[in-house]
């Protein structure tokens, strides 16, 4: 049996490994258009590679996936995050788990993950071809696949596993031509650009427990929030961008967001706390005592934005001033003018529709012998190792060639 893997990324290598594990006699070839394999693994997590998530802080692991959650709920029965940690441990990658559940190699080097994947593939006899991309896949009458390669080359295979990552529109048009349903690819997991000179003065400041809501929608995400020179980033903003990927694309990345700086939804509780502060610190200037553990710089910015003079004392606020501050703390609105990128994370929402793929095999429902794994599928997760986990899981299943 001759098997082609289209794409030399994380899902491609993992699928190749499991094809050989399940079919030792198979000839398996990975085709990578670029000069290097596993390039995304190399730069992910700032070069440390957050290769999965322990899920210990989640009530339901699949809640980390804006798209593909129900599909993965079934797929994880075959290969879960605990299986991934066990596999890498067994292949020379001891790991550490952070408080947020992110799992990194103990070495804190993505090279450890790369060596585990390339080493396992090499040991099993997987052939890796770089600088030679696949331009088209043709399903022949003999139920085989002819791959049109670069430089006018072509080759025939019995099975093909597609692991092209965030597939280009050219690739998706090929899959659509073959009869698959396609979900339009749009960016996911990005920072939110805000043009606010005063906010930019707070660049580098991190708020540990904030909430970001997209006004006019039900999307509200919590977590740490990082103020940057172009807007806001950090888990709260990134999760909002992931769950709102299609909505934000449709409005051209121009919308209003609301930031809750204190992570308390009930404004009555915030008003009660501010009233208590006003009594206990009556003689102090409002800007000299920051409630809710807020950093002084942020608090002074919010006070000024609320129209309260810096010399105003807590005892002089009155109900009107306290209500104004409570509104600012829980519903501080900004205009988003565009999107940025999140460091070295490049995640796409969309791809081959899950309706076209059998969850038990990752095989195409319309083209027997063709399989999909990784980000080419309409699956994407929030930051924290979840996208890698989806790659390991779908690649493992595809590698069974069921």
Short mmCIF file of C-alpha atoms in Angstrom, two decimals:
data_model
loop_
_atom_site.label_atom_id
_atom_site.label_comp_id
_atom_site.label_asym_id
_atom_site.label_seq_id
_atom_site.Cartn_x
_atom_site.Cartn_y
_atom_site.Cartn_z
CA UNK A 1 0.00 0.00 0.00
CA UNK A 2 1.32 3.41 -1.07
CA UNK A 3 0.21 6.34 1.13
CA UNK A 4 0.80 10.07 0.58
CA UNK A 5 0.69 12.68 3.32
CA UNK A 6 0.10 16.15 1.86
CA UNK A 7 1.70 18.62 4.28
CA UNK A 8 4.74 18.35 6.55
CA UNK A 9 3.28 19.88 9.68
CA UNK A 10 2.32 18.46 13.07
CA UNK A 11 -0.75 16.59 11.80
CA UNK A 12 1.16 15.31 8.77
CA UNK A 13 3.97 13.74 10.77
CA UNK A 14 1.64 12.30 13.38
CA UNK A 15 -0.61 10.78 10.72
CA UNK A 16 2.41 9.27 8.94
CA UNK A 17 3.67 7.76 12.18
CA UNK A 18 0.35 6.06 12.89
CA UNK A 19 -0.05 4.80 9.33
CA UNK A 20 3.26 2.98 9.75
CA UNK A 21 2.40 1.80 13.25
CA UNK A 22 -0.85 0.28 11.95
CA UNK A 23 0.50 -0.84 8.56
CA UNK A 24 4.25 -1.56 8.82
CA UNK A 25 4.39 -2.71 5.20
CA UNK A 26 2.93 0.53 3.83
CA UNK A 27 5.13 2.97 1.91
CA UNK A 28 4.45 6.40 3.39
CA UNK A 29 5.66 9.68 1.87
CA UNK A 30 5.26 13.15 3.33
CA UNK A 31 5.22 15.95 0.75
CA UNK A 32 6.16 19.41 2.05
CA UNK A 33 6.17 22.42 -0.27
CA UNK A 34 8.59 24.37 1.90
CA UNK A 35 12.24 23.74 2.57
CA UNK A 36 11.64 22.80 6.23
CA UNK A 37 9.11 20.57 7.92
CA UNK A 38 7.25 21.37 11.17
CA UNK A 39 7.89 25.10 10.81
CA UNK A 40 4.78 26.04 12.79
CA UNK A 41 5.79 23.72 15.62
CA UNK A 42 9.21 25.34 15.66
CA UNK A 43 7.88 28.87 16.33
CA UNK A 44 4.78 28.07 18.37
CA UNK A 45 4.57 29.21 21.96
CA UNK A 46 7.47 31.56 21.47
CA UNK A 47 9.69 28.63 20.51
CA UNK A 48 8.56 26.50 23.46
CA UNK A 49 5.62 24.66 21.80
CA UNK A 50 2.54 24.37 24.00
CA UNK A 51 1.70 20.96 22.50
CA UNK A 52 -1.55 20.27 24.39
CA UNK A 53 -3.57 21.29 27.43
CA UNK A 54 -4.20 19.24 30.56
CA UNK A 55 -7.76 20.54 30.71
CA UNK A 56 -7.67 20.54 34.51
CA UNK A 57 -9.13 24.06 34.65
CA UNK A 58 -11.99 23.20 32.27
CA UNK A 59 -15.26 21.51 33.16
CA UNK A 60 -15.51 20.32 29.57
CA UNK A 61 -12.42 20.08 27.36
CA UNK A 62 -14.40 20.62 24.15
CA UNK A 63 -15.59 24.05 25.34
CA UNK A 64 -12.19 25.28 24.18
CA UNK A 65 -13.27 24.79 20.56
CA UNK A 66 -15.49 27.47 18.99
CA UNK A 67 -15.91 25.16 15.99
CA UNK A 68 -15.78 21.37 15.98
CA UNK A 69 -16.65 20.76 19.64
CA UNK A 70 -19.28 18.05 19.07
CA UNK A 71 -17.12 16.35 16.44
CA UNK A 72 -14.13 16.30 18.79
CA UNK A 73 -16.23 15.05 21.69
CA UNK A 74 -16.46 11.76 19.78
CA UNK A 75 -12.93 11.90 18.36
CA UNK A 76 -11.32 12.36 21.79
CA UNK A 77 -12.52 8.89 22.75
CA UNK A 78 -9.90 7.58 20.31
CA UNK A 79 -7.03 9.89 21.24
CA UNK A 80 -7.29 12.45 24.04
CA UNK A 81 -4.99 15.01 25.63
CA UNK A 82 -3.85 12.42 28.17
CA UNK A 83 -2.91 10.10 25.29
CA UNK A 84 -0.90 12.92 23.71
CA UNK A 85 1.01 13.61 26.92
CA UNK A 86 1.70 9.89 27.32
CA UNK A 87 2.92 9.56 23.71
CA UNK A 88 5.37 12.45 23.96
CA UNK A 89 6.59 11.27 27.35
CA UNK A 90 7.31 7.84 25.85
CA UNK A 91 9.14 9.48 22.94
CA UNK A 92 11.61 11.42 25.04
CA UNK A 93 9.63 14.57 25.82
CA UNK A 94 8.99 14.91 29.56
CA UNK A 95 6.59 17.78 30.12
CA UNK A 96 5.48 20.41 32.62
CA UNK A 97 1.94 21.63 33.19
CA UNK A 98 1.35 25.30 33.95
CA UNK A 99 -1.37 26.60 36.25
CA UNK A 100 -3.53 27.43 33.22
CA UNK A 101 -3.29 23.84 31.97
CA UNK A 102 -0.82 24.57 29.16
CA UNK A 103 1.56 21.66 28.59
CA UNK A 104 5.13 22.41 27.50
CA UNK A 105 8.22 20.24 27.01
CA UNK A 106 10.28 20.21 30.19
CA UNK A 107 13.14 21.52 28.06
CA UNK A 108 11.02 24.59 27.15
CA UNK A 109 12.16 24.03 23.55
CA UNK A 110 9.95 23.24 20.57
CA UNK A 111 12.91 21.31 19.17
CA UNK A 112 12.11 18.53 21.66
CA UNK A 113 8.69 18.04 20.05
CA UNK A 114 10.19 18.23 16.56
CA UNK A 115 12.82 15.61 17.39
CA UNK A 116 10.17 13.28 18.83
CA UNK A 117 8.08 13.49 15.64
CA UNK A 118 10.91 13.33 13.12
CA UNK A 119 12.71 10.63 15.11
CA UNK A 120 9.63 8.40 15.29
CA UNK A 121 8.92 8.91 11.58
CA UNK A 122 12.51 8.14 10.62
CA UNK A 123 12.61 5.00 12.77
CA UNK A 124 9.44 3.71 11.13
CA UNK A 125 10.75 4.39 7.63
CA UNK A 126 8.59 7.35 6.61
CA UNK A 127 9.95 9.13 3.54
CA UNK A 128 10.03 12.94 3.76
CA UNK A 129 10.20 15.03 0.58
CA UNK A 130 10.70 18.79 0.95
CA UNK A 131 10.62 21.61 -1.60
CA UNK A 132 8.07 19.66 -3.61
CA UNK A 133 4.46 20.66 -3.23
CA UNK A 134 1.29 18.91 -4.34
CA UNK A 135 -0.64 21.05 -6.84
CA UNK A 136 -3.66 18.82 -7.37
CA UNK A 137 -5.22 15.51 -6.38
CA UNK A 138 -7.04 13.49 -9.03
CA UNK A 139 -9.21 10.53 -8.09
CA UNK A 140 -8.79 7.98 -10.90
CA UNK A 141 -11.22 5.39 -12.23
CA UNK A 142 -9.05 2.69 -10.68
CA UNK A 143 -9.87 4.16 -7.26
CA UNK A 144 -6.36 5.47 -6.82
CA UNK A 145 -5.05 9.00 -6.49
CA UNK A 146 -2.76 10.78 -8.89
CA UNK A 147 -0.87 13.63 -7.26
CA UNK A 148 0.28 16.41 -9.57
CA UNK A 149 3.54 17.60 -8.08
CA UNK A 150 5.80 20.55 -8.73
CA UNK A 151 8.22 20.57 -11.67
CA UNK A 152 5.69 18.67 -13.79
CA UNK A 153 6.03 15.47 -11.75
CA UNK A 154 3.19 13.14 -10.80
CA UNK A 155 2.81 10.01 -8.70
CA UNK A 156 0.04 7.55 -7.86
CA UNK A 157 -1.08 6.48 -4.39
CA UNK A 158 -3.64 4.13 -2.87
CA UNK A 159 -4.48 6.45 0.03
CA UNK A 160 -3.99 10.17 0.66
CA UNK A 161 -4.12 12.03 3.97
CA UNK A 162 -4.45 15.80 3.61
CA UNK A 163 -2.82 17.81 6.40
CA UNK A 164 -2.28 21.15 4.69
CA UNK A 165 -3.02 23.29 7.75
CA UNK A 166 -5.12 26.41 7.28
CA UNK A 167 -5.92 25.48 3.70
CA UNK A 168 -5.70 28.07 0.95
CA UNK A 169 -8.72 28.89 -1.18
CA UNK A 170 -6.99 27.06 -4.04
CA UNK A 171 -6.85 23.84 -2.02
CA UNK A 172 -10.41 24.23 -0.80
CA UNK A 173 -11.62 24.73 -4.36
CA UNK A 174 -10.00 21.38 -5.21
CA UNK A 175 -11.82 19.66 -2.34
CA UNK A 176 -15.06 21.38 -3.32
CA UNK A 177 -14.63 20.14 -6.90
CA UNK A 178 -14.32 16.63 -5.49
CA UNK A 179 -17.71 17.01 -3.80
CA UNK A 180 -16.86 18.19 -0.27
CA UNK A 181 -18.76 20.92 1.52
CA UNK A 182 -16.47 23.85 2.32
CA UNK A 183 -16.74 26.42 5.11
CA UNK A 184 -15.16 29.72 4.12
CA UNK A 185 -11.76 30.15 5.82
CA UNK A 186 -11.36 33.29 7.92
CA UNK A 187 -8.78 34.25 10.59
CA UNK A 188 -9.28 33.19 14.19
CA UNK A 189 -7.30 33.90 17.35
CA UNK A 190 -6.10 37.47 16.84
CA UNK A 191 -5.59 40.64 18.86
CA UNK A 192 -8.05 43.53 18.72
CA UNK A 193 -6.84 46.88 17.41
CA UNK A 194 -8.09 49.99 19.24
CA UNK A 195 -7.11 53.55 18.35
CA UNK A 196 -6.93 55.18 21.77
CA UNK A 197 -3.84 57.24 22.63
CA UNK A 198 -4.59 57.28 26.36
CA UNK A 199 -5.02 53.50 26.44
CA UNK A 200 -1.73 53.08 24.56
CA UNK A 201 0.01 54.86 27.42
CA UNK A 202 -0.74 51.73 29.48
CA UNK A 203 1.09 49.40 27.06
CA UNK A 204 2.45 46.32 28.82
CA UNK A 205 -0.07 46.41 31.65
CA UNK A 206 -1.78 43.09 32.43
CA UNK A 207 -5.18 42.81 34.11
CA UNK A 208 -5.43 39.27 35.60
CA UNK A 209 -9.21 38.87 35.68
CA UNK A 210 -11.03 40.79 32.97
CA UNK A 211 -13.90 40.11 30.58
CA UNK A 212 -14.22 41.10 26.93
CA UNK A 213 -17.65 41.23 25.27
CA UNK A 214 -18.54 41.89 21.65
CA UNK A 215 -21.37 44.41 21.82
CA UNK A 216 -24.55 43.21 20.16
CA UNK A 217 -23.68 39.53 20.53
CA UNK A 218 -23.70 36.89 23.27
CA UNK A 219 -19.92 36.57 23.16
CA UNK A 220 -18.27 37.32 26.50
CA UNK A 221 -14.91 35.80 27.42
CA UNK A 222 -12.87 36.07 30.60
CA UNK A 223 -9.21 35.80 31.49
CA UNK A 224 -6.10 37.93 31.62
CA UNK A 225 -6.07 41.01 29.39
CA UNK A 226 -2.90 42.60 28.02
CA UNK A 227 -2.84 46.23 26.88
CA UNK A 228 -0.58 46.69 23.88
CA UNK A 229 0.51 49.63 21.74
CA UNK A 230 -2.10 48.65 19.14
CA UNK A 231 -5.01 47.61 21.39
CA UNK A 232 -5.71 44.59 23.59
CA UNK A 233 -4.48 41.00 23.62
CA UNK A 234 -4.19 38.22 26.18
CA UNK A 235 -6.54 35.25 26.74
CA UNK A 236 -9.74 37.29 27.22
CA UNK A 237 -9.33 39.18 23.93
CA UNK A 238 -8.03 36.14 22.02
CA UNK A 239 -10.92 33.93 23.12
CA UNK A 240 -13.39 36.64 22.11
CA UNK A 241 -11.72 36.82 18.68
CA UNK A 242 -11.95 33.03 18.28
CA UNK A 243 -15.61 32.71 19.24
CA UNK A 244 -16.41 35.83 17.23
CA UNK A 245 -14.24 34.96 14.22
CA UNK A 246 -17.03 34.88 11.66
CA UNK A 247 -18.97 37.76 13.18
CA UNK A 248 -15.88 39.98 13.22
CA UNK A 249 -14.98 38.99 9.65
CA UNK A 250 -18.47 39.87 8.46
CA UNK A 251 -18.26 43.40 9.94
CA UNK A 252 -14.77 43.99 8.56
CA UNK A 253 -13.19 43.89 12.03
CA UNK A 254 -14.97 47.11 12.96
CA UNK A 255 -17.21 46.79 16.00
CA UNK A 256 -17.66 47.83 19.62
CA UNK A 257 -16.36 45.78 22.52
CA UNK A 258 -16.98 46.18 26.23
CA UNK A 259 -14.27 45.51 28.79
CA UNK A 260 -15.10 44.52 32.34
CA UNK A 261 -11.88 45.36 34.16
CA UNK A 262 -12.76 43.64 37.44
CA UNK A 263 -14.31 40.37 36.25
CA UNK A 264 -17.49 40.92 38.28
CA UNK A 265 -20.67 40.64 36.22
CA UNK A 266 -23.10 41.99 38.81
CA UNK A 267 -22.71 45.79 38.82
CA UNK A 268 -24.60 45.99 42.13
CA UNK A 269 -21.71 44.18 43.81
CA UNK A 270 -19.26 46.66 42.28
CA UNK A 271 -21.37 49.61 43.48
CA UNK A 272 -21.54 48.09 46.96
CA UNK A 273 -17.75 47.64 47.07
CA UNK A 274 -17.11 51.19 45.82
CA UNK A 275 -19.53 52.57 48.41
CA UNK A 276 -17.64 50.71 51.13
CA UNK A 277 -14.33 52.15 49.85
CA UNK A 278 -15.84 55.65 49.84
CA UNK A 279 -16.72 55.27 53.52
CA UNK A 280 -13.45 53.72 54.65
CA UNK A 281 -11.22 56.08 52.62
CA UNK A 282 -13.41 59.17 52.65
CA UNK A 283 -10.59 61.72 52.97
CA UNK A 284 -8.36 60.23 50.27
CA UNK A 285 -8.28 61.40 46.69
CA UNK A 286 -10.07 58.90 44.46
CA UNK A 287 -6.93 58.40 42.37
CA UNK A 288 -4.85 57.53 45.44
CA UNK A 289 -6.72 54.33 46.29
CA UNK A 290 -7.36 51.75 43.59
CA UNK A 291 -10.10 49.22 44.44
CA UNK A 292 -10.36 45.60 43.25
CA UNK A 293 -6.59 45.27 43.19
CA UNK A 294 -6.33 47.37 40.02
CA UNK A 295 -2.96 48.81 39.15
CA UNK A 296 -2.69 52.51 39.94
CA UNK A 297 -1.97 53.52 36.33
CA UNK A 298 -5.08 51.77 35.05
CA UNK A 299 -7.24 53.10 37.87
CA UNK A 300 -6.21 56.70 37.23
CA UNK A 301 -6.90 56.24 33.52
CA UNK A 302 -10.40 54.90 34.27
CA UNK A 303 -11.14 57.68 36.77
CA UNK A 304 -10.14 60.31 34.22
CA UNK A 305 -12.17 58.59 31.50
CA UNK A 306 -15.17 58.73 33.85
CA UNK A 307 -14.86 62.51 33.98
CA UNK A 308 -13.89 62.60 37.65
CA UNK A 309 -11.15 65.13 38.57
CA UNK A 310 -7.97 63.66 40.06
CA UNK A 311 -8.31 65.88 43.17
CA UNK A 312 -11.84 64.62 43.95
CA UNK A 313 -12.06 62.83 47.31
CA UNK A 314 -13.97 59.63 47.89
CA UNK A 315 -16.36 61.41 50.25
CA UNK A 316 -17.27 63.85 47.47
CA UNK A 317 -18.29 61.27 44.88
CA UNK A 318 -21.89 60.71 45.88
CA UNK A 319 -24.11 58.06 44.32
CA UNK A 320 -23.79 59.58 40.86
CA UNK A 321 -19.97 59.42 40.91
CA UNK A 322 -19.92 55.89 42.30
CA UNK A 323 -22.41 54.70 39.67
CA UNK A 324 -20.29 56.31 36.96
CA UNK A 325 -17.17 54.49 38.18
CA UNK A 326 -19.05 51.19 38.46
CA UNK A 327 -20.24 51.53 34.86
CA UNK A 328 -16.68 52.26 33.73
CA UNK A 329 -15.29 49.25 35.59
CA UNK A 330 -17.87 46.80 34.26
CA UNK A 331 -18.84 48.17 30.86
CA UNK A 332 -15.97 50.22 29.42
CA UNK A 333 -16.60 50.40 25.67
CA UNK A 334 -14.11 50.75 22.83
CA UNK A 335 -14.23 50.81 19.05
CA UNK A 336 -12.29 48.00 17.38
CA UNK A 337 -10.77 49.22 14.12
CA UNK A 338 -9.01 46.10 12.92
CA UNK A 339 -7.23 42.89 13.84
CA UNK A 340 -3.62 42.04 14.52
CA UNK A 341 -1.92 38.69 14.94
CA UNK A 342 -1.14 36.75 18.07
CA UNK A 343 2.62 36.32 18.17
CA UNK A 344 3.36 33.14 16.22
CA UNK A 345 -0.13 31.67 16.29
CA UNK A 346 -1.81 31.44 12.88
CA UNK A 347 -5.20 29.80 13.22
CA UNK A 348 -7.93 29.56 10.61
CA UNK A 349 -11.64 29.18 11.16
CA UNK A 350 -13.22 27.20 8.32
CA UNK A 351 -12.00 24.56 5.89
CA UNK A 352 -13.42 21.18 4.91
CA UNK A 353 -16.83 20.87 6.54
CA UNK A 354 -17.12 18.19 9.20
CA UNK A 355 -20.32 17.09 7.46
CA UNK A 356 -18.09 15.71 4.70
CA UNK A 357 -15.88 13.65 7.02
CA UNK A 358 -16.49 10.45 9.03
CA UNK A 359 -15.45 11.17 12.63
CA UNK A 360 -14.57 7.51 13.22
CA UNK A 361 -12.02 7.38 10.38
CA UNK A 362 -11.42 10.98 9.18
CA UNK A 363 -12.18 9.57 5.72
CA UNK A 364 -14.03 11.64 3.16
CA UNK A 365 -17.67 10.65 2.80
CA UNK A 366 -17.58 11.39 -0.93
CA UNK A 367 -14.12 10.15 -1.93
CA UNK A 368 -13.07 6.80 -0.36
CA UNK A 369 -9.37 6.61 0.42
CA UNK A 370 -9.03 10.35 1.00
CA UNK A 371 -8.56 11.47 4.62
CA UNK A 372 -8.26 14.82 6.39
CA UNK A 373 -6.49 15.79 9.62
CA UNK A 374 -5.54 18.99 11.42
CA UNK A 375 -6.44 22.55 10.63
CA UNK A 376 -7.61 21.83 7.07
CA UNK A 377 -10.82 20.73 8.80
CA UNK A 378 -13.35 23.23 10.11
CA UNK A 379 -11.98 22.86 13.65
CA UNK A 380 -10.21 25.51 15.68
CA UNK A 381 -9.54 26.07 19.34
CA UNK A 382 -8.61 28.91 21.63
CA UNK A 383 -5.01 29.52 22.65
CA UNK A 384 -3.49 27.06 25.11
CA UNK A 385 -2.46 23.97 23.15
CA UNK A 386 -5.95 23.07 21.96
CA UNK A 387 -5.22 23.40 18.24
CA UNK A 388 -2.26 21.04 18.51
CA UNK A 389 -4.46 18.57 20.38
CA UNK A 390 -7.03 18.63 17.58
CA UNK A 391 -4.17 17.90 15.17
CA UNK A 392 -2.89 14.91 17.20
CA UNK A 393 -6.40 13.48 17.58
CA UNK A 394 -7.53 13.75 13.97
CA UNK A 395 -4.14 12.57 12.69
CA UNK A 396 -4.22 9.51 14.97
CA UNK A 397 -7.66 8.54 13.67
CA UNK A 398 -6.71 9.18 10.03
CA UNK A 399 -3.58 7.08 10.52
CA UNK A 400 -5.72 4.00 11.10
CA UNK A 401 -6.83 4.25 7.44
CA UNK A 402 -10.17 2.83 8.53
#
